Short mmCIF file of N, CA and C in Angstrom, two decimals:
data_model
loop_
_atom_site.label_atom_id
_atom_site.label_comp_id
_atom_site.label_asym_id
_atom_site.label_seq_id
_atom_site.Cartn_x
_atom_site.Cartn_y
_atom_site.Cartn_z
N LEU A 1 0.84 -1.19 0.00
CA LEU A 1 0.00 0.00 0.00
C LEU A 1 0.88 1.24 0.00
N PRO A 2 0.37 2.34 -0.55
CA PRO A 2 1.15 3.59 -0.53
C PRO A 2 1.13 4.23 0.86
N TRP A 3 2.05 5.14 1.08
CA TRP A 3 2.10 5.91 2.33
C TRP A 3 0.85 6.78 2.46
N PRO A 4 0.47 7.14 3.71
CA PRO A 4 -0.66 8.04 3.90
C PRO A 4 -0.31 9.50 3.62
N THR A 5 0.94 9.78 3.28
CA THR A 5 1.40 11.09 2.83
C THR A 5 2.40 10.87 1.70
N ALA A 6 2.60 11.88 0.87
CA ALA A 6 3.55 11.73 -0.23
C ALA A 6 4.99 11.84 0.25
N ASN A 7 5.19 12.45 1.44
CA ASN A 7 6.54 12.58 1.99
C ASN A 7 6.47 12.44 3.50
N GLY A 8 7.59 12.31 4.12
CA GLY A 8 7.64 12.23 5.57
C GLY A 8 8.64 11.21 6.06
N ARG A 9 8.80 11.20 7.39
CA ARG A 9 9.74 10.29 8.03
C ARG A 9 9.08 9.74 9.28
N VAL A 10 9.15 8.42 9.46
CA VAL A 10 8.57 7.79 10.65
C VAL A 10 9.39 8.21 11.87
N ILE A 11 8.70 8.77 12.88
CA ILE A 11 9.39 9.19 14.10
C ILE A 11 9.00 8.33 15.30
N ASP A 12 7.95 7.56 15.18
CA ASP A 12 7.57 6.62 16.23
C ASP A 12 6.90 5.43 15.58
N HIS A 13 7.42 4.25 15.87
CA HIS A 13 6.95 3.01 15.25
C HIS A 13 5.86 2.34 16.08
N TYR A 14 5.19 1.40 15.45
CA TYR A 14 4.17 0.56 16.06
C TYR A 14 4.79 -0.29 17.17
N GLY A 15 4.03 -0.51 18.22
CA GLY A 15 4.44 -1.47 19.24
C GLY A 15 4.55 -0.88 20.63
N THR A 16 4.95 -1.74 21.55
CA THR A 16 5.11 -1.36 22.95
C THR A 16 6.59 -1.13 23.23
N LYS A 17 6.87 -0.06 23.95
CA LYS A 17 8.26 0.29 24.25
C LYS A 17 8.33 0.98 25.61
N LYS A 18 9.53 1.08 26.16
CA LYS A 18 9.71 1.76 27.43
C LYS A 18 9.52 3.26 27.23
N HIS A 19 8.92 3.89 28.22
CA HIS A 19 8.74 5.34 28.21
C HIS A 19 10.12 5.98 28.26
N PRO A 20 10.40 7.02 27.44
CA PRO A 20 11.75 7.61 27.43
C PRO A 20 12.16 8.28 28.74
N ASP A 21 11.19 8.77 29.52
CA ASP A 21 11.53 9.48 30.75
C ASP A 21 11.26 8.67 32.02
N PHE A 22 10.42 7.64 31.92
CA PHE A 22 10.05 6.83 33.08
C PHE A 22 10.28 5.36 32.74
N PRO A 23 11.46 4.83 33.04
CA PRO A 23 11.83 3.47 32.61
C PRO A 23 10.93 2.36 33.14
N ASN A 24 10.18 2.59 34.20
CA ASN A 24 9.29 1.56 34.73
C ASN A 24 7.95 1.53 34.01
N LEU A 25 7.70 2.48 33.13
CA LEU A 25 6.45 2.55 32.38
C LEU A 25 6.67 2.14 30.93
N THR A 26 5.62 1.56 30.34
CA THR A 26 5.67 1.26 28.91
C THR A 26 4.57 2.05 28.21
N ILE A 27 4.81 2.35 26.96
CA ILE A 27 3.81 3.02 26.14
C ILE A 27 3.54 2.16 24.91
N LYS A 28 2.31 2.23 24.44
CA LYS A 28 1.91 1.42 23.29
C LYS A 28 1.47 2.35 22.17
N ASN A 29 2.02 2.13 21.00
CA ASN A 29 1.61 2.87 19.81
C ASN A 29 0.90 1.88 18.89
N ASP A 30 -0.39 2.09 18.64
CA ASP A 30 -1.16 1.21 17.77
C ASP A 30 -0.98 1.54 16.29
N GLY A 31 -0.09 2.47 15.99
CA GLY A 31 0.15 2.86 14.60
C GLY A 31 1.57 3.36 14.42
N VAL A 32 1.71 4.36 13.56
CA VAL A 32 3.00 5.02 13.34
C VAL A 32 2.76 6.52 13.32
N ASP A 33 3.79 7.26 13.72
CA ASP A 33 3.77 8.71 13.65
C ASP A 33 4.75 9.13 12.57
N ILE A 34 4.28 9.96 11.65
CA ILE A 34 5.10 10.38 10.52
C ILE A 34 5.22 11.91 10.55
N ARG A 35 6.45 12.39 10.67
CA ARG A 35 6.69 13.84 10.62
C ARG A 35 6.77 14.25 9.15
N CYS A 36 6.08 15.34 8.83
CA CYS A 36 5.98 15.82 7.45
C CYS A 36 6.36 17.29 7.36
N GLN A 37 6.43 17.77 6.15
CA GLN A 37 6.61 19.19 5.92
C GLN A 37 5.26 19.89 6.09
N LYS A 38 5.30 21.16 6.45
CA LYS A 38 4.07 21.94 6.57
C LYS A 38 3.31 21.89 5.24
N SER A 39 1.99 21.86 5.32
CA SER A 39 1.08 21.81 4.16
C SER A 39 1.07 20.46 3.46
N THR A 40 1.55 19.41 4.12
CA THR A 40 1.49 18.06 3.55
C THR A 40 0.04 17.58 3.55
N LEU A 41 -0.34 16.92 2.48
CA LEU A 41 -1.70 16.37 2.37
C LEU A 41 -1.72 14.89 2.76
N ALA A 42 -2.74 14.53 3.52
CA ALA A 42 -2.96 13.12 3.86
C ALA A 42 -3.76 12.49 2.74
N ARG A 43 -3.53 11.20 2.50
CA ARG A 43 -4.24 10.53 1.42
C ARG A 43 -4.61 9.11 1.83
N ALA A 44 -5.68 8.63 1.27
CA ALA A 44 -6.15 7.28 1.56
C ALA A 44 -5.15 6.26 1.02
N VAL A 45 -4.89 5.22 1.79
CA VAL A 45 -3.93 4.20 1.35
C VAL A 45 -4.58 3.13 0.49
N PHE A 46 -5.93 3.11 0.46
CA PHE A 46 -6.64 2.14 -0.36
C PHE A 46 -8.07 2.62 -0.53
N LYS A 47 -8.74 2.14 -1.56
CA LYS A 47 -10.12 2.55 -1.78
C LYS A 47 -11.00 2.06 -0.63
N GLY A 48 -12.01 2.88 -0.30
CA GLY A 48 -12.88 2.52 0.81
C GLY A 48 -13.97 3.56 1.01
N VAL A 49 -14.60 3.51 2.18
CA VAL A 49 -15.70 4.42 2.52
C VAL A 49 -15.36 5.12 3.83
N VAL A 50 -15.52 6.43 3.87
CA VAL A 50 -15.30 7.20 5.10
C VAL A 50 -16.42 6.86 6.07
N VAL A 51 -16.08 6.24 7.20
CA VAL A 51 -17.10 5.80 8.15
C VAL A 51 -17.21 6.71 9.36
N SER A 52 -16.18 7.52 9.63
CA SER A 52 -16.24 8.40 10.80
C SER A 52 -15.27 9.56 10.66
N ILE A 53 -15.72 10.71 11.14
CA ILE A 53 -14.86 11.88 11.28
C ILE A 53 -15.09 12.43 12.68
N MET A 54 -14.01 12.61 13.43
CA MET A 54 -14.09 13.14 14.79
C MET A 54 -13.16 14.33 14.92
N SER A 55 -13.50 15.21 15.85
CA SER A 55 -12.63 16.36 16.15
C SER A 55 -12.04 16.20 17.54
N LEU A 56 -10.73 16.37 17.63
CA LEU A 56 -9.99 16.35 18.89
C LEU A 56 -9.24 17.67 19.02
N PRO A 57 -8.76 18.01 20.20
CA PRO A 57 -7.97 19.25 20.33
C PRO A 57 -6.75 19.27 19.41
N SER A 58 -6.19 18.09 19.10
CA SER A 58 -5.00 18.02 18.24
C SER A 58 -5.34 17.92 16.76
N GLY A 59 -6.59 18.08 16.40
CA GLY A 59 -6.98 18.00 14.99
C GLY A 59 -8.07 16.99 14.77
N LYS A 60 -8.36 16.75 13.52
CA LYS A 60 -9.45 15.83 13.16
C LYS A 60 -8.92 14.41 12.94
N VAL A 61 -9.83 13.44 13.12
CA VAL A 61 -9.52 12.03 12.91
C VAL A 61 -10.47 11.50 11.85
N VAL A 62 -9.94 10.81 10.86
CA VAL A 62 -10.74 10.22 9.79
C VAL A 62 -10.56 8.71 9.83
N MET A 63 -11.68 7.98 9.75
CA MET A 63 -11.64 6.52 9.70
C MET A 63 -12.25 6.08 8.37
N ILE A 64 -11.51 5.22 7.66
CA ILE A 64 -11.96 4.72 6.36
C ILE A 64 -12.03 3.20 6.42
N ARG A 65 -13.19 2.65 6.03
CA ARG A 65 -13.37 1.20 6.00
C ARG A 65 -12.97 0.66 4.63
N HIS A 66 -12.19 -0.43 4.68
CA HIS A 66 -11.75 -1.16 3.48
C HIS A 66 -12.10 -2.63 3.72
N GLY A 67 -13.35 -3.00 3.54
CA GLY A 67 -13.76 -4.38 3.81
C GLY A 67 -13.62 -4.71 5.29
N ASP A 68 -12.77 -5.70 5.62
CA ASP A 68 -12.57 -6.11 7.02
C ASP A 68 -11.54 -5.23 7.75
N TYR A 69 -11.05 -4.19 7.12
CA TYR A 69 -10.03 -3.33 7.71
C TYR A 69 -10.52 -1.88 7.80
N ILE A 70 -9.97 -1.17 8.78
CA ILE A 70 -10.21 0.27 8.91
C ILE A 70 -8.86 0.95 9.04
N THR A 71 -8.66 2.03 8.30
CA THR A 71 -7.47 2.85 8.49
C THR A 71 -7.88 4.12 9.22
N VAL A 72 -6.98 4.59 10.07
CA VAL A 72 -7.23 5.77 10.90
C VAL A 72 -6.15 6.81 10.60
N TYR A 73 -6.58 8.03 10.32
CA TYR A 73 -5.70 9.14 10.00
C TYR A 73 -5.96 10.22 11.04
N LYS A 74 -5.01 10.42 11.94
CA LYS A 74 -5.21 11.32 13.07
C LYS A 74 -4.28 12.52 12.95
N ASN A 75 -4.78 13.67 13.34
CA ASN A 75 -4.02 14.92 13.36
C ASN A 75 -4.12 15.64 12.01
N LEU A 76 -5.34 15.76 11.53
CA LEU A 76 -5.60 16.45 10.26
C LEU A 76 -6.28 17.78 10.52
N SER A 77 -6.17 18.70 9.56
CA SER A 77 -6.89 19.96 9.65
C SER A 77 -7.94 19.98 8.55
N ASP A 78 -7.79 20.80 7.56
CA ASP A 78 -8.79 20.93 6.50
C ASP A 78 -9.09 19.57 5.87
N LEU A 79 -10.35 19.18 5.86
CA LEU A 79 -10.74 17.91 5.26
C LEU A 79 -11.38 18.13 3.89
N TYR A 80 -11.15 17.18 2.99
CA TYR A 80 -11.70 17.25 1.64
C TYR A 80 -12.74 16.17 1.41
N ILE A 81 -13.13 15.47 2.46
CA ILE A 81 -14.08 14.36 2.37
C ILE A 81 -15.12 14.52 3.47
N ALA A 82 -16.18 13.72 3.40
CA ALA A 82 -17.23 13.72 4.42
C ALA A 82 -17.60 12.27 4.72
N GLU A 83 -18.25 12.06 5.86
CA GLU A 83 -18.71 10.71 6.19
C GLU A 83 -19.60 10.18 5.08
N GLY A 84 -19.40 8.92 4.71
CA GLY A 84 -20.18 8.29 3.65
C GLY A 84 -19.54 8.39 2.27
N ASP A 85 -18.53 9.24 2.12
CA ASP A 85 -17.86 9.38 0.81
C ASP A 85 -17.07 8.11 0.48
N ASN A 86 -17.08 7.74 -0.79
CA ASN A 86 -16.18 6.71 -1.30
C ASN A 86 -14.88 7.39 -1.67
N VAL A 87 -13.76 6.78 -1.30
CA VAL A 87 -12.45 7.33 -1.64
C VAL A 87 -11.66 6.31 -2.43
N GLU A 88 -10.72 6.80 -3.19
CA GLU A 88 -9.84 5.95 -4.00
C GLU A 88 -8.43 5.95 -3.40
N THR A 89 -7.63 4.97 -3.79
CA THR A 89 -6.24 4.90 -3.37
C THR A 89 -5.52 6.19 -3.74
N LYS A 90 -4.80 6.77 -2.79
CA LYS A 90 -4.03 8.01 -2.92
C LYS A 90 -4.90 9.27 -3.04
N GLN A 91 -6.21 9.16 -2.84
CA GLN A 91 -7.06 10.35 -2.87
C GLN A 91 -6.74 11.22 -1.65
N GLU A 92 -6.59 12.52 -1.88
CA GLU A 92 -6.31 13.45 -0.79
C GLU A 92 -7.55 13.58 0.09
N ILE A 93 -7.35 13.40 1.40
CA ILE A 93 -8.48 13.45 2.33
C ILE A 93 -8.44 14.67 3.24
N GLY A 94 -7.29 15.30 3.36
CA GLY A 94 -7.16 16.49 4.20
C GLY A 94 -5.71 16.89 4.37
N MET A 95 -5.50 17.98 5.09
CA MET A 95 -4.15 18.48 5.33
C MET A 95 -3.69 18.01 6.71
N VAL A 96 -2.41 17.65 6.81
CA VAL A 96 -1.84 17.27 8.09
C VAL A 96 -1.70 18.54 8.93
N TYR A 97 -2.18 18.47 10.16
CA TYR A 97 -2.19 19.61 11.07
C TYR A 97 -0.78 19.98 11.51
N THR A 98 -0.49 21.28 11.55
CA THR A 98 0.77 21.78 12.08
C THR A 98 0.49 22.42 13.43
N ASN A 99 1.14 21.91 14.48
CA ASN A 99 0.96 22.44 15.83
C ASN A 99 1.47 23.87 15.88
N THR A 100 0.64 24.78 16.35
CA THR A 100 1.00 26.20 16.36
C THR A 100 2.07 26.53 17.38
N THR A 101 2.20 25.70 18.42
CA THR A 101 3.22 25.95 19.44
C THR A 101 4.56 25.33 19.06
N THR A 102 4.55 24.03 18.72
CA THR A 102 5.80 23.33 18.42
C THR A 102 6.22 23.45 16.96
N LYS A 103 5.29 23.88 16.11
CA LYS A 103 5.52 23.99 14.65
C LYS A 103 5.74 22.63 14.01
N GLU A 104 5.41 21.55 14.72
CA GLU A 104 5.59 20.21 14.19
C GLU A 104 4.37 19.79 13.36
N THR A 105 4.63 19.22 12.19
CA THR A 105 3.59 18.68 11.33
C THR A 105 3.74 17.17 11.38
N MET A 106 2.72 16.48 11.94
CA MET A 106 2.83 15.05 12.15
C MET A 106 1.47 14.40 11.99
N ILE A 107 1.45 13.26 11.27
CA ILE A 107 0.23 12.46 11.14
C ILE A 107 0.43 11.16 11.91
N HIS A 108 -0.63 10.73 12.57
CA HIS A 108 -0.63 9.42 13.23
C HIS A 108 -1.52 8.52 12.37
N PHE A 109 -1.01 7.36 11.97
CA PHE A 109 -1.73 6.46 11.07
C PHE A 109 -1.84 5.09 11.72
N GLU A 110 -3.05 4.50 11.67
CA GLU A 110 -3.27 3.16 12.21
C GLU A 110 -4.01 2.31 11.19
N LEU A 111 -3.84 0.99 11.32
CA LEU A 111 -4.53 0.01 10.49
C LEU A 111 -5.11 -1.05 11.43
N TRP A 112 -6.43 -1.28 11.34
CA TRP A 112 -7.13 -2.20 12.23
C TRP A 112 -7.84 -3.28 11.43
N TYR A 113 -7.73 -4.52 11.91
CA TYR A 113 -8.51 -5.64 11.37
C TYR A 113 -9.76 -5.74 12.22
N THR A 114 -10.94 -5.70 11.59
CA THR A 114 -12.18 -5.58 12.36
C THR A 114 -13.07 -6.81 12.32
N LYS A 115 -12.67 -7.85 11.62
CA LYS A 115 -13.51 -9.05 11.56
C LYS A 115 -13.35 -9.84 12.87
N GLY A 116 -14.43 -10.31 13.41
CA GLY A 116 -14.38 -11.06 14.65
C GLY A 116 -14.93 -10.25 15.81
N SER A 117 -14.63 -10.69 17.02
CA SER A 117 -15.25 -10.11 18.21
C SER A 117 -14.65 -8.76 18.62
N ALA A 118 -13.37 -8.57 18.40
CA ALA A 118 -12.74 -7.31 18.82
C ALA A 118 -11.77 -6.82 17.74
N PRO A 119 -11.83 -5.53 17.40
CA PRO A 119 -10.86 -4.99 16.43
C PRO A 119 -9.43 -5.18 16.94
N THR A 120 -8.52 -5.45 16.01
CA THR A 120 -7.12 -5.71 16.35
C THR A 120 -6.22 -4.78 15.55
N PRO A 121 -5.32 -4.03 16.23
CA PRO A 121 -4.39 -3.19 15.48
C PRO A 121 -3.35 -4.05 14.77
N LYS A 122 -2.95 -3.60 13.59
CA LYS A 122 -1.93 -4.28 12.80
C LYS A 122 -0.74 -3.35 12.59
N ASN A 123 0.44 -3.90 12.48
CA ASN A 123 1.63 -3.09 12.27
C ASN A 123 1.62 -2.53 10.84
N PRO A 124 1.49 -1.20 10.69
CA PRO A 124 1.45 -0.62 9.34
C PRO A 124 2.70 -0.90 8.52
N ALA A 125 3.84 -1.11 9.17
CA ALA A 125 5.09 -1.34 8.42
C ALA A 125 5.02 -2.62 7.60
N ILE A 126 4.17 -3.56 7.98
CA ILE A 126 4.01 -4.80 7.21
C ILE A 126 3.19 -4.55 5.95
N TRP A 127 2.33 -3.53 5.98
CA TRP A 127 1.37 -3.27 4.90
C TRP A 127 1.79 -2.13 3.98
N ILE A 128 2.45 -1.12 4.53
CA ILE A 128 2.77 0.09 3.76
C ILE A 128 4.15 -0.05 3.12
N TYR A 129 4.24 0.30 1.87
CA TYR A 129 5.46 0.16 1.07
C TYR A 129 6.65 0.87 1.73
N LYS A 130 7.68 0.13 2.08
CA LYS A 130 8.93 0.65 2.64
C LYS A 130 8.71 1.61 3.80
N LEU A 131 7.80 1.29 4.71
CA LEU A 131 7.50 2.18 5.83
C LEU A 131 8.56 2.10 6.93
N LYS A 132 9.35 1.08 6.94
CA LYS A 132 10.31 0.87 8.03
C LYS A 132 11.19 2.01 8.19
#
């Protein structure tokens, strides 16, 4: 699958790891964090249907269903899609939000398998072309 942005660098990988400041704590990342240039556009990694759009203090979250899978795009600003829209692979869905304080532009991307009793996060690096 293509990247959820045309450019960027992975700054935090999928999985559980020790907290950088508190060695007795662990943190879990159900996706990947990709640092981008300002004004980077987020794009769908595969054709599907927009099933949810939510607003958080850190930006908007878009969820797209692809059969038994859902992709999650977190930390977006201007959106170009609406709930119920069909999207195509690499279709632009919105702009990656730039934090006004830190000036950091970063998208959080997740991939979930939803068939069965409980949704399960999947490592995007296995699915996304050269994401490692």
